[in-house]
Amino acid sequence: MGVDHARWASYLLAAVDDRAEVQAITKQIDDLTIDDAYAVQAALLELQLGRGDELAGAKLGLTSAAKQEQMGVDEPVYGWVPASTVLGADGVVPLNELIHPRCEPEIVFVLAEDLAGPNVSADDVLDATEKIVGGIEVIDSRYEAFSFTLTDVIADNTSAARVAIGADGIAPREADLSTLGCVFEIDGQVTGTATGAALLGDPAACVAMLANHLGSHGQKLQAGWIVMAGACTDARPLGAGTSALARYSHLGSVAISGKG
Ligand code: OOG
Ligand code: MG
């Protein structure tokens, strides 16, 4: 019998609703393929949209060595950004809505045009981009101990939970993205530094990969969407009173704080 995608989507949505971690899917069944995992992810998104949410964008994850090593998964993953998960300008993250959140710096593309694979290149991405801004993503795996396999994390919409988007930004070719710098600080202490090249050599190439992945599923990135290229440093716990600050060259700074 095949995997029941709708059932696992409900299972993960219940974890979100209950703010309670659940056992990884692959601890319960041993036949979750990558296609199954994306099908669960799609069913989960359908449930969220059915509740009146809208799609604000898409994301990549596990595009840097820092993240792949931290999570023990060595392949990039793709997920969705529901509009309800975009934080307000104050960057306050109410922790009673989340399970065991972590935060990480993100380079974010704001699209001016649709992008549909196949054969989307990094140059095509820059042509279709309105601006590039700094961000901080809050990830919150629905799984016990924030631990998962590749297919588990895909099914769980790549741990997406919240995102803060910076107010400043640059035009697509205003700065070289591979040398764009990021300093990530928790409570005033530097916890990670990276340049854009940490993201598979080029953040725009990551977005191209996502457009090509969606193209192979008959989908596309849409004008007006935000697209996260993946964290360039490892993620850090976001607790009550924690302040996280991502300082970028060219893109300005983004701050969030955990509210207990
Ligand atoms: C998976 C999500 C990864 C990123 O930027 O690498 C991600 C996880 O680490 O829980 O969003
Ligand atoms: Mg991320």
PDB file of C-alpha atoms in Angstrom, residues 45 49 52-59 79-87 108-111 157 163 165 220-228:
ATOM      1  CA  LEU A  45       0.135  23.376   2.287  1.00  0.00           C
ATOM      2  CA  LEU A  49      -4.461  27.363   2.390  1.00  0.00           C
ATOM      3  CA  GLY A  52      -7.514  30.915   4.613  1.00  0.00           C
ATOM      4  CA  ASP A  53      -3.738  31.274   4.555  1.00  0.00           C
ATOM      5  CA  GLU A  54      -2.036  32.491   1.379  1.00  0.00           C
ATOM      6  CA  LEU A  55       1.285  31.768  -0.211  1.00  0.00           C
ATOM      7  CA  ALA A  56       3.873  34.524   0.321  1.00  0.00           C
ATOM      8  CA  GLY A  57       6.796  32.694  -1.206  1.00  0.00           C
ATOM      9  CA  ALA A  58       9.079  29.703  -1.199  1.00  0.00           C
ATOM     10  CA  LYS A  59      12.338  28.641   0.429  1.00  0.00           C
ATOM     11  CA  GLY A  79       9.485  24.407   0.950  1.00  0.00           C
ATOM     12  CA  TRP A  80       6.733  27.027   1.115  1.00  0.00           C
ATOM     13  CA  VAL A  81       6.324  30.312   2.979  1.00  0.00           C
ATOM     14  CA  PRO A  82       2.698  30.857   4.065  1.00  0.00           C
ATOM     15  CA  ALA A  83       1.787  34.557   4.422  1.00  0.00           C
ATOM     16  CA  SER A  84       0.751  34.017   8.056  1.00  0.00           C
ATOM     17  CA  THR A  85       4.360  33.171   8.925  1.00  0.00           C
ATOM     18  CA  VAL A  86       5.831  36.528   7.887  1.00  0.00           C
ATOM     19  CA  LEU A  87       6.671  38.504  11.043  1.00  0.00           C
ATOM     20  CA  VAL A 108      15.949  36.793   0.536  1.00  0.00           C
ATOM     21  CA  PHE A 109      14.961  37.471  -3.081  1.00  0.00           C
ATOM     22  CA  VAL A 110      11.822  39.481  -3.814  1.00  0.00           C
ATOM     23  CA  LEU A 111      10.620  38.560  -7.280  1.00  0.00           C
ATOM     24  CA  ASN A 157       7.780  21.888   4.939  1.00  0.00           C
ATOM     25  CA  VAL A 163      10.456  34.808   8.794  1.00  0.00           C
ATOM     26  CA  ILE A 165      12.265  40.444   6.241  1.00  0.00           C
ATOM     27  CA  LYS A 220       6.609  28.115 -10.630  1.00  0.00           C
ATOM     28  CA  LEU A 221       7.941  30.926  -8.480  1.00  0.00           C
ATOM     29  CA  GLN A 222       5.601  33.892  -8.727  1.00  0.00           C
ATOM     30  CA  ALA A 223       6.027  37.647  -9.086  1.00  0.00           C
ATOM     31  CA  GLY A 224       5.785  39.354  -5.710  1.00  0.00           C
ATOM     32  CA  TRP A 225       6.945  36.287  -3.766  1.00  0.00           C
ATOM     33  CA  ILE A 226       9.808  36.198  -1.327  1.00  0.00           C
ATOM     34  CA  VAL A 227      12.314  33.395  -1.817  1.00  0.00           C
ATOM     35  CA  MET A 228      14.788  32.398   0.889  1.00  0.00           C
TER      36      MET A 228
END
